[in-house]
Amino acid sequence: MTGGHCRSRIGVLIVAFALSVLCVVADTDNNKITKPCQDTTVKKYDGFTFGLVIAKNESFFTKGKNPVQLSPCDKRLTNLNSGQVAVFRPKVDEISLLIINSSSVNPQNFGGNAVVFAGSKFAAVSAPIFLANNTYRVTSLSLVLNFEKGRLIQILWKNDKCKSCSGSNSTIVCLKGGQCAVKSSKCKESGGTTDCSLSIQTAFSGTDKYDDVLNTWYQVDKLQQYSLYALYSNLKSTLSQFNLFF
Ligand SMILES: *[C@@H]1O[C@H](CO)[C@@H](O)[C@H](O)[C@H]1NC(C)=O
Ligand SMILES: *[C@@H]1O[C@H](CO)[C@@H](O)[C@H](O)[C@H]1NC(C)=O
Ligand SMILES: *[C@@H]1O[C@H](CO)[C@@H](O)[C@H](O)[C@H]1NC(C)=O
Ligand SMILES: *[C@@H]1O[C@H](CO)[C@@H](O)[C@H](O)[C@H]1NC(C)=O
């Protein structure tokens, strides 16, 4: 692991629909808003709550001839009922690794695509991203939350164009979008040996409500360390995807 990352404490959240926090950090969190569909402005080290919905791609859009993407907080989206929602609360400007345990939630069973969202009047929503189908499972994603004066204005997916999985063996493929994916048949849920849990590395950019600059995305990008999952070496025996980091 490279030194720069040690500056950011890493909070690890495991979502198994009972959220448990493994690493607790000490900086004060003065953000009282704990629901993803409420508006808030934050400062560094506040907690910031956002949601992730797993559903079919078309559920993120209005029906009809000219589909428009809406935030899952928007009541006009009526197709999301069959999806799964996970709520995360990382600390602003700390790099967090958010994990959706595939033995609890297999994205394949819920439509296989996801968006990340927060806010209501000032709603921000990411583009839909592919997580899984019968053939492939994406196990690692990188997310940037971009703030302006403490208000979330943009949610972006980033990837390393498969650098982290090139050279791996045939269990791992590079999808067109630049994400590494595991063949679904190799996942534990299908009788394979790979833990296909989804890990989402989350970093921050922009400014907080006191105009302090949020730096963690800059650090991730500069170090080209798009997958922190590698830090959790107890998982490395099942996650061949990340063996380049060891
Ligand atoms: C998702 O649905 C929208 C709206 O119907 C469509 O424009 C878009 O191409 C779809 N994306 C994928 C990856 O299928
Ligand atoms: C997922 O949950 C199972 C069963 O509770 C556990 O054995 C496994 O280690 C978990 N995987 C991750 C990545 O946390
Ligand atoms: C599964 O997803 C991959 C990558 O997006 C795509 O190339 C493939 O056609 C999909 N397979 C099925 C059966 O939908
Ligand atoms: C690919 O990696 C997996 C997991 O480490 C391993 O079980 C499998 O034998 C490897 N396959 C090849 C062809 O090297």
mmCIF file of C-alpha atoms and ligand atoms in Angstrom:
data_model
loop_
_atom_site.group_PDB
_atom_site.id
_atom_site.type_symbol
_atom_site.label_atom_id
_atom_site.label_comp_id
_atom_site.label_asym_id
_atom_site.label_seq_id
_atom_site.Cartn_x
_atom_site.Cartn_y
_atom_site.Cartn_z
ATOM 1 C CA MET A 1 0.000 0.000 0.000
ATOM 2 C CA THR A 2 1.224 3.482 -0.780
ATOM 3 C CA GLY A 3 1.758 6.016 1.963
ATOM 4 C CA GLY A 4 -0.705 8.674 0.823
ATOM 5 C CA HIS A 5 -3.670 6.544 1.691
ATOM 6 C CA CYS A 6 -2.679 6.322 5.312
ATOM 7 C CA ARG A 7 -3.600 9.961 5.656
ATOM 8 C CA SER A 8 -7.229 9.161 5.103
ATOM 9 C CA ARG A 9 -8.794 6.992 7.680
ATOM 10 C CA ILE A 10 -10.748 4.258 6.080
ATOM 11 C CA GLY A 11 -14.221 3.511 7.302
ATOM 12 C CA VAL A 12 -15.531 0.130 6.343
ATOM 13 C CA LEU A 13 -19.238 -0.398 6.235
ATOM 14 C CA ILE A 14 -20.696 -3.775 5.621
ATOM 15 C CA VAL A 15 -24.250 -3.704 4.463
ATOM 16 C CA ALA A 16 -26.073 -6.908 4.996
ATOM 17 C CA PHE A 17 -29.293 -5.052 5.590
ATOM 18 C CA ALA A 18 -28.158 -4.736 9.117
ATOM 19 C CA LEU A 19 -25.564 -2.042 8.832
ATOM 20 C CA SER A 20 -22.520 -2.510 10.987
ATOM 21 C CA VAL A 21 -19.578 -0.196 11.314
ATOM 22 C CA LEU A 22 -16.229 -1.880 11.733
ATOM 23 C CA CYS A 23 -13.967 1.147 11.936
ATOM 24 C CA VAL A 24 -15.197 4.015 14.032
ATOM 25 C CA VAL A 25 -13.479 7.339 13.623
ATOM 26 C CA ALA A 26 -13.459 10.168 16.096
ATOM 27 C CA ASP A 27 -14.061 13.447 14.254
ATOM 28 C CA THR A 28 -17.366 15.027 15.114
ATOM 29 C CA ASP A 29 -20.352 14.533 12.912
ATOM 30 C CA ASN A 30 -22.714 17.501 13.134
ATOM 31 C CA ASN A 31 -24.912 16.515 10.233
ATOM 32 C CA LYS A 32 -28.299 15.637 11.660
ATOM 33 C CA ILE A 33 -29.722 14.509 8.327
ATOM 34 C CA THR A 34 -29.651 10.724 8.243
ATOM 35 C CA LYS A 35 -32.054 9.947 5.407
ATOM 36 C CA PRO A 36 -30.850 9.954 1.804
ATOM 37 C CA CYS A 37 -33.923 11.786 0.491
ATOM 38 C CA GLN A 38 -33.404 14.886 2.630
ATOM 39 C CA ASP A 39 -31.297 17.893 1.678
ATOM 40 C CA THR A 40 -28.282 18.880 3.684
ATOM 41 C CA THR A 41 -25.006 20.772 3.551
ATOM 42 C CA VAL A 42 -21.929 19.288 5.147
ATOM 43 C CA LYS A 43 -18.467 20.092 6.401
ATOM 44 C CA LYS A 44 -15.413 17.860 6.441
ATOM 45 C CA TYR A 45 -15.809 14.839 8.738
ATOM 46 C CA ASP A 46 -19.575 15.119 8.962
ATOM 47 C CA GLY A 47 -21.352 11.922 8.131
ATOM 48 C CA PHE A 48 -23.137 12.068 4.809
ATOM 49 C CA THR A 49 -25.992 9.698 4.050
ATOM 50 C CA PHE A 50 -26.662 8.472 0.558
ATOM 51 C CA GLY A 51 -28.565 5.593 -0.929
ATOM 52 C CA LEU A 52 -27.896 2.971 -3.553
ATOM 53 C CA VAL A 53 -30.735 1.225 -5.342
ATOM 54 C CA ILE A 54 -30.310 -1.977 -7.268
ATOM 55 C CA ALA A 55 -32.989 -2.457 -9.904
ATOM 56 C CA LYS A 56 -33.567 -2.862 -13.618
ATOM 57 C CA ASN A 57 -32.095 -0.096 -15.742
ATOM 58 C CA GLU A 58 -35.502 1.025 -17.008
ATOM 59 C CA SER A 59 -36.791 1.526 -13.456
ATOM 60 C CA PHE A 60 -34.553 4.576 -13.117
ATOM 61 C CA PHE A 61 -36.340 6.385 -15.928
ATOM 62 C CA THR A 62 -39.819 7.741 -16.542
ATOM 63 C CA LYS A 63 -41.964 5.567 -18.758
ATOM 64 C CA GLY A 64 -42.939 6.605 -22.257
ATOM 65 C CA LYS A 65 -41.326 7.723 -25.450
ATOM 66 C CA ASN A 66 -38.732 10.082 -24.056
ATOM 67 C CA PRO A 67 -37.497 8.466 -20.859
ATOM 68 C CA VAL A 68 -35.929 10.889 -18.367
ATOM 69 C CA GLN A 69 -33.775 9.694 -15.498
ATOM 70 C CA LEU A 70 -35.048 10.754 -12.077
ATOM 71 C CA SER A 71 -33.705 10.383 -8.567
ATOM 72 C CA PRO A 72 -35.139 7.409 -6.659
ATOM 73 C CA CYS A 73 -36.340 10.041 -4.165
ATOM 74 C CA ASP A 74 -38.696 11.381 -6.827
ATOM 75 C CA LYS A 75 -42.177 9.980 -6.309
ATOM 76 C CA ARG A 76 -42.770 9.885 -10.043
ATOM 77 C CA LEU A 77 -40.516 6.823 -10.235
ATOM 78 C CA THR A 78 -42.979 4.083 -9.469
ATOM 79 C CA ASN A 79 -41.061 1.074 -10.742
ATOM 80 C CA LEU A 80 -38.497 0.831 -8.002
ATOM 81 C CA ASN A 81 -40.571 -1.185 -5.583
ATOM 82 C CA SER A 82 -38.986 -4.479 -6.504
ATOM 83 C CA GLY A 83 -35.453 -3.099 -6.139
ATOM 84 C CA GLN A 84 -33.147 -3.219 -3.146
ATOM 85 C CA VAL A 85 -31.955 -0.130 -1.305
ATOM 86 C CA ALA A 86 -28.797 0.133 0.745
ATOM 87 C CA VAL A 87 -28.030 3.234 2.784
ATOM 88 C CA PHE A 88 -24.466 4.281 3.559
ATOM 89 C CA ARG A 89 -23.040 7.027 5.736
ATOM 90 C CA PRO A 90 -19.363 7.628 5.069
ATOM 91 C CA LYS A 91 -17.481 10.569 6.600
ATOM 92 C CA VAL A 92 -17.025 13.531 4.326
ATOM 93 C CA ASP A 93 -13.534 13.552 2.813
ATOM 94 C CA GLU A 94 -12.502 10.168 4.120
ATOM 95 C CA ILE A 95 -12.055 7.283 1.740
ATOM 96 C CA SER A 96 -14.611 4.639 2.547
ATOM 97 C CA LEU A 97 -15.094 1.147 1.309
ATOM 98 C CA LEU A 98 -18.756 0.219 1.218
ATOM 99 C CA ILE A 99 -19.505 -3.443 0.851
ATOM 100 C CA ILE A 100 -22.668 -5.160 -0.240
ATOM 101 C CA ASN A 101 -22.341 -8.750 0.819
ATOM 102 C CA SER A 102 -23.409 -10.942 -2.050
ATOM 103 C CA SER A 103 -24.617 -13.705 0.215
ATOM 104 C CA SER A 104 -27.230 -11.224 1.476
ATOM 105 C CA VAL A 105 -27.898 -9.330 -1.735
ATOM 106 C CA ASN A 106 -27.059 -10.760 -5.096
ATOM 107 C CA PRO A 107 -27.563 -7.858 -7.557
ATOM 108 C CA GLN A 108 -28.378 -10.352 -10.267
ATOM 109 C CA ASN A 109 -31.680 -11.090 -8.519
ATOM 110 C CA PHE A 110 -32.796 -7.459 -8.373
ATOM 111 C CA GLY A 111 -32.356 -6.219 -11.907
ATOM 112 C CA GLY A 112 -28.570 -5.977 -11.985
ATOM 113 C CA ASN A 113 -28.145 -2.190 -12.321
ATOM 114 C CA ALA A 114 -27.664 0.512 -9.716
ATOM 115 C CA VAL A 115 -27.798 4.226 -9.099
ATOM 116 C CA VAL A 116 -26.485 6.211 -6.159
ATOM 117 C CA PHE A 117 -28.541 9.155 -4.968
ATOM 118 C CA ALA A 118 -29.022 11.780 -2.267
ATOM 119 C CA GLY A 119 -31.102 14.888 -1.757
ATOM 120 C CA SER A 120 -34.614 15.857 -2.674
ATOM 121 C CA LYS A 121 -35.111 19.480 -3.705
ATOM 122 C CA PHE A 122 -31.428 19.435 -4.634
ATOM 123 C CA ALA A 123 -31.489 15.858 -5.880
ATOM 124 C CA ALA A 124 -28.302 14.281 -7.182
ATOM 125 C CA VAL A 125 -28.267 10.898 -8.860
ATOM 126 C CA SER A 126 -25.526 8.960 -10.606
ATOM 127 C CA ALA A 127 -25.878 7.456 -14.036
ATOM 128 C CA PRO A 128 -27.127 3.853 -13.890
ATOM 129 C CA ILE A 129 -24.271 1.371 -13.692
ATOM 130 C CA PHE A 130 -24.197 -2.310 -14.591
ATOM 131 C CA LEU A 131 -23.590 -4.632 -11.653
ATOM 132 C CA ALA A 132 -24.574 -8.104 -12.716
ATOM 133 C CA ASN A 133 -26.338 -10.440 -15.088
ATOM 134 C CA ASN A 134 -26.219 -14.196 -15.631
ATOM 135 C CA THR A 135 -22.803 -13.927 -17.225
ATOM 136 C CA TYR A 136 -20.844 -11.269 -15.346
ATOM 137 C CA ARG A 137 -20.632 -9.745 -11.891
ATOM 138 C CA VAL A 138 -18.888 -6.434 -11.223
ATOM 139 C CA THR A 139 -17.282 -6.646 -7.787
ATOM 140 C CA SER A 140 -15.491 -3.344 -7.441
ATOM 141 C CA LEU A 141 -16.566 0.214 -8.217
ATOM 142 C CA SER A 142 -15.228 3.637 -7.496
ATOM 143 C CA LEU A 143 -17.533 6.518 -6.711
ATOM 144 C CA VAL A 144 -16.902 10.258 -6.398
ATOM 145 C CA LEU A 145 -19.246 12.567 -4.530
ATOM 146 C CA ASN A 146 -18.716 16.113 -5.741
ATOM 147 C CA PHE A 147 -19.827 18.930 -3.420
ATOM 148 C CA GLU A 148 -20.161 22.666 -3.866
ATOM 149 C CA LYS A 149 -20.184 24.673 -0.652
ATOM 150 C CA GLY A 150 -21.192 21.530 1.210
ATOM 151 C CA ARG A 151 -24.092 20.586 -1.018
ATOM 152 C CA LEU A 152 -23.867 17.436 -3.115
ATOM 153 C CA ILE A 153 -24.102 18.432 -6.757
ATOM 154 C CA GLN A 154 -22.814 15.433 -8.698
ATOM 155 C CA ILE A 155 -22.243 11.692 -8.273
ATOM 156 C CA LEU A 156 -19.805 10.081 -10.670
ATOM 157 C CA TRP A 157 -18.654 6.513 -11.267
ATOM 158 C CA LYS A 158 -14.946 6.219 -12.023
ATOM 159 C CA ASN A 159 -12.838 3.293 -13.069
ATOM 160 C CA ASP A 160 -9.273 2.452 -13.946
ATOM 161 C CA LYS A 161 -10.125 1.015 -17.375
ATOM 162 C CA CYS A 162 -9.355 -2.477 -16.081
ATOM 163 C CA LYS A 163 -5.779 -1.770 -15.015
ATOM 164 C CA SER A 164 -6.508 -3.497 -11.712
ATOM 165 C CA CYS A 165 -7.533 -6.719 -13.406
ATOM 166 C CA SER A 166 -5.395 -6.901 -16.518
ATOM 167 C CA GLY A 167 -3.036 -9.814 -16.220
ATOM 168 C CA SER A 168 -5.427 -11.705 -13.974
ATOM 169 C CA ASN A 169 -6.559 -15.118 -15.059
ATOM 170 C CA SER A 170 -9.589 -16.071 -17.093
ATOM 171 C CA THR A 171 -12.008 -15.786 -14.180
ATOM 172 C CA ILE A 172 -11.806 -12.011 -14.621
ATOM 173 C CA VAL A 173 -12.867 -10.064 -17.672
ATOM 174 C CA CYS A 174 -12.790 -6.405 -18.640
ATOM 175 C CA LEU A 175 -16.224 -5.052 -19.558
ATOM 176 C CA LYS A 176 -16.699 -2.458 -22.285
ATOM 177 C CA GLY A 177 -17.302 0.259 -19.705
ATOM 178 C CA GLY A 178 -13.838 -0.341 -18.225
ATOM 179 C CA GLN A 179 -14.935 -2.268 -15.141
ATOM 180 C CA CYS A 180 -13.412 -5.560 -14.115
ATOM 181 C CA ALA A 181 -15.960 -8.324 -13.709
ATOM 182 C CA VAL A 182 -15.992 -11.899 -12.499
ATOM 183 C CA LYS A 183 -17.779 -14.619 -14.431
ATOM 184 C CA SER A 184 -21.003 -15.183 -12.529
ATOM 185 C CA SER A 185 -20.494 -18.941 -12.609
ATOM 186 C CA LYS A 186 -17.352 -18.540 -10.454
ATOM 187 C CA CYS A 187 -19.242 -16.791 -7.646
ATOM 188 C CA LYS A 188 -20.113 -18.616 -4.449
ATOM 189 C CA GLU A 189 -23.829 -18.151 -5.099
ATOM 190 C CA SER A 190 -23.413 -20.231 -8.244
ATOM 191 C CA GLY A 191 -21.320 -22.893 -6.590
ATOM 192 C CA GLY A 192 -17.947 -21.301 -7.398
ATOM 193 C CA THR A 193 -15.218 -20.230 -4.996
ATOM 194 C CA THR A 194 -15.042 -16.441 -5.533
ATOM 195 C CA ASP A 195 -16.646 -14.041 -3.069
ATOM 196 C CA CYS A 196 -18.440 -11.729 -5.500
ATOM 197 C CA SER A 197 -19.469 -9.175 -2.889
ATOM 198 C CA LEU A 198 -19.590 -5.672 -4.324
ATOM 199 C CA SER A 199 -17.199 -3.139 -2.865
ATOM 200 C CA ILE A 200 -17.654 0.539 -3.614
ATOM 201 C CA GLN A 201 -14.772 2.819 -2.874
ATOM 202 C CA THR A 202 -16.122 6.270 -2.147
ATOM 203 C CA ALA A 203 -14.129 9.491 -2.323
ATOM 204 C CA PHE A 204 -14.950 13.210 -2.215
ATOM 205 C CA SER A 205 -14.249 16.288 -4.294
ATOM 206 C CA GLY A 206 -15.285 19.946 -4.387
ATOM 207 C CA THR A 207 -15.773 22.134 -1.336
ATOM 208 C CA ASP A 208 -17.527 21.838 2.009
ATOM 209 C CA LYS A 209 -19.812 24.452 3.525
ATOM 210 C CA TYR A 210 -16.850 26.442 4.842
ATOM 211 C CA ASP A 211 -15.198 26.301 1.402
ATOM 212 C CA ASP A 212 -12.603 23.792 2.605
ATOM 213 C CA VAL A 213 -11.408 21.719 -0.332
ATOM 214 C CA LEU A 214 -12.306 18.018 -0.284
ATOM 215 C CA ASN A 215 -9.218 16.089 -1.332
ATOM 216 C CA THR A 216 -9.810 12.384 -1.200
ATOM 217 C CA TRP A 217 -10.762 11.920 -4.828
ATOM 218 C CA TYR A 218 -7.635 13.771 -5.870
ATOM 219 C CA GLN A 219 -5.580 11.350 -3.748
ATOM 220 C CA VAL A 220 -7.242 8.276 -5.220
ATOM 221 C CA ASP A 221 -6.816 9.516 -8.753
ATOM 222 C CA LYS A 222 -3.233 10.637 -8.293
ATOM 223 C CA LEU A 223 -2.220 7.313 -6.808
ATOM 224 C CA GLN A 224 -4.313 5.412 -9.353
ATOM 225 C CA GLN A 225 -5.484 3.270 -6.501
ATOM 226 C CA TYR A 226 -8.998 2.594 -7.609
ATOM 227 C CA SER A 227 -9.534 -0.438 -5.466
ATOM 228 C CA LEU A 228 -9.107 -0.380 -1.737
ATOM 229 C CA TYR A 229 -10.531 -3.842 -1.448
ATOM 230 C CA ALA A 230 -6.990 -5.064 -1.764
ATOM 231 C CA LEU A 231 -6.257 -3.676 1.676
ATOM 232 C CA TYR A 232 -8.444 -6.306 3.218
ATOM 233 C CA SER A 233 -6.030 -9.116 2.797
ATOM 234 C CA ASN A 234 -8.195 -11.647 4.564
ATOM 235 C CA LEU A 235 -10.293 -11.619 1.436
ATOM 236 C CA LYS A 236 -7.504 -12.001 -1.034
ATOM 237 C CA SER A 237 -7.643 -15.755 -1.254
ATOM 238 C CA THR A 238 -11.092 -15.618 -2.761
ATOM 239 C CA LEU A 239 -10.677 -12.366 -4.650
ATOM 240 C CA SER A 240 -8.207 -13.171 -7.357
ATOM 241 C CA GLN A 241 -9.269 -9.971 -9.093
ATOM 242 C CA PHE A 242 -7.161 -7.940 -6.733
ATOM 243 C CA ASN A 243 -4.034 -10.026 -6.579
ATOM 244 C CA LEU A 244 -2.034 -7.435 -8.495
ATOM 245 C CA PHE A 245 -1.898 -5.294 -5.393
ATOM 246 C CA PHE A 246 -0.074 -7.836 -3.256
HETATM 247 C C1 LIG B 1 -31.291 2.330 -19.703
HETATM 248 O O1 LIG B 1 -32.558 2.839 -20.037
HETATM 249 C C2 LIG B 1 -32.529 4.095 -20.710
HETATM 250 C C3 LIG B 1 -33.953 4.597 -20.838
HETATM 251 O O2 LIG B 1 -34.786 3.652 -21.378
HETATM 252 C C4 LIG B 1 -31.833 3.911 -22.052
HETATM 253 O O3 LIG B 1 -31.770 5.140 -22.709
HETATM 254 C C5 LIG B 1 -30.431 3.370 -21.801
HETATM 255 O O4 LIG B 1 -29.791 3.100 -23.025
HETATM 256 C C6 LIG B 1 -30.482 2.102 -20.981
HETATM 257 N N1 LIG B 1 -29.120 1.709 -20.635
HETATM 258 C C7 LIG B 1 -28.704 0.454 -20.779
HETATM 259 C C8 LIG B 1 -27.287 0.187 -20.384
HETATM 260 O O5 LIG B 1 -29.411 -0.436 -21.193
HETATM 261 C C1 LIG B 2 -20.662 -12.166 3.626
HETATM 262 O O1 LIG B 2 -21.463 -12.840 4.580
HETATM 263 C C2 LIG B 2 -21.054 -14.181 4.785
HETATM 264 C C3 LIG B 2 -22.078 -14.861 5.699
HETATM 265 O O2 LIG B 2 -22.492 -13.997 6.704
HETATM 266 C C4 LIG B 2 -19.635 -14.184 5.351
HETATM 267 O O3 LIG B 2 -19.187 -15.524 5.559
HETATM 268 C C5 LIG B 2 -18.690 -13.489 4.379
HETATM 269 O O4 LIG B 2 -17.399 -13.401 4.917
HETATM 270 C C6 LIG B 2 -19.213 -12.084 4.069
HETATM 271 N N1 LIG B 2 -18.377 -11.497 3.013
HETATM 272 C C7 LIG B 2 -17.885 -10.256 3.098
HETATM 273 C C8 LIG B 2 -17.097 -9.777 1.927
HETATM 274 O O5 LIG B 2 -18.044 -9.544 4.065
HETATM 275 C C1 LIG B 3 -24.322 -9.373 -19.525
HETATM 276 O O1 LIG B 3 -23.628 -8.150 -19.454
HETATM 277 C C2 LIG B 3 -22.531 -8.053 -20.343
HETATM 278 C C3 LIG B 3 -21.778 -6.778 -20.024
HETATM 279 O O2 LIG B 3 -22.627 -5.673 -19.934
HETATM 280 C C4 LIG B 3 -23.060 -8.093 -21.779
HETATM 281 O O3 LIG B 3 -21.982 -7.996 -22.697
HETATM 282 C C5 LIG B 3 -23.822 -9.405 -21.968
HETATM 283 O O4 LIG B 3 -24.401 -9.427 -23.250
HETATM 284 C C6 LIG B 3 -24.888 -9.562 -20.903
HETATM 285 N N1 LIG B 3 -25.446 -10.906 -21.009
HETATM 286 C C7 LIG B 3 -26.738 -11.148 -20.952
HETATM 287 C C8 LIG B 3 -27.146 -12.576 -21.016
HETATM 288 O O5 LIG B 3 -27.553 -10.248 -20.841
HETATM 289 C C1 LIG B 4 -7.789 -18.338 -11.488
HETATM 290 O O1 LIG B 4 -7.854 -17.847 -10.144
HETATM 291 C C2 LIG B 4 -8.661 -18.652 -9.305
HETATM 292 C C3 LIG B 4 -8.754 -17.960 -7.973
HETATM 293 O O2 LIG B 4 -7.482 -17.619 -7.491
HETATM 294 C C4 LIG B 4 -8.080 -20.057 -9.194
HETATM 295 O O3 LIG B 4 -8.902 -20.837 -8.363
HETATM 296 C C5 LIG B 4 -8.014 -20.676 -10.578
HETATM 297 O O4 LIG B 4 -7.387 -21.927 -10.519
HETATM 298 C C6 LIG B 4 -7.250 -19.766 -11.539
HETATM 299 N N1 LIG B 4 -7.356 -20.292 -12.893
HETATM 300 C C7 LIG B 4 -6.312 -20.364 -13.730
HETATM 301 C C8 LIG B 4 -6.617 -20.898 -15.083
HETATM 302 O O5 LIG B 4 -5.198 -20.012 -13.407
#
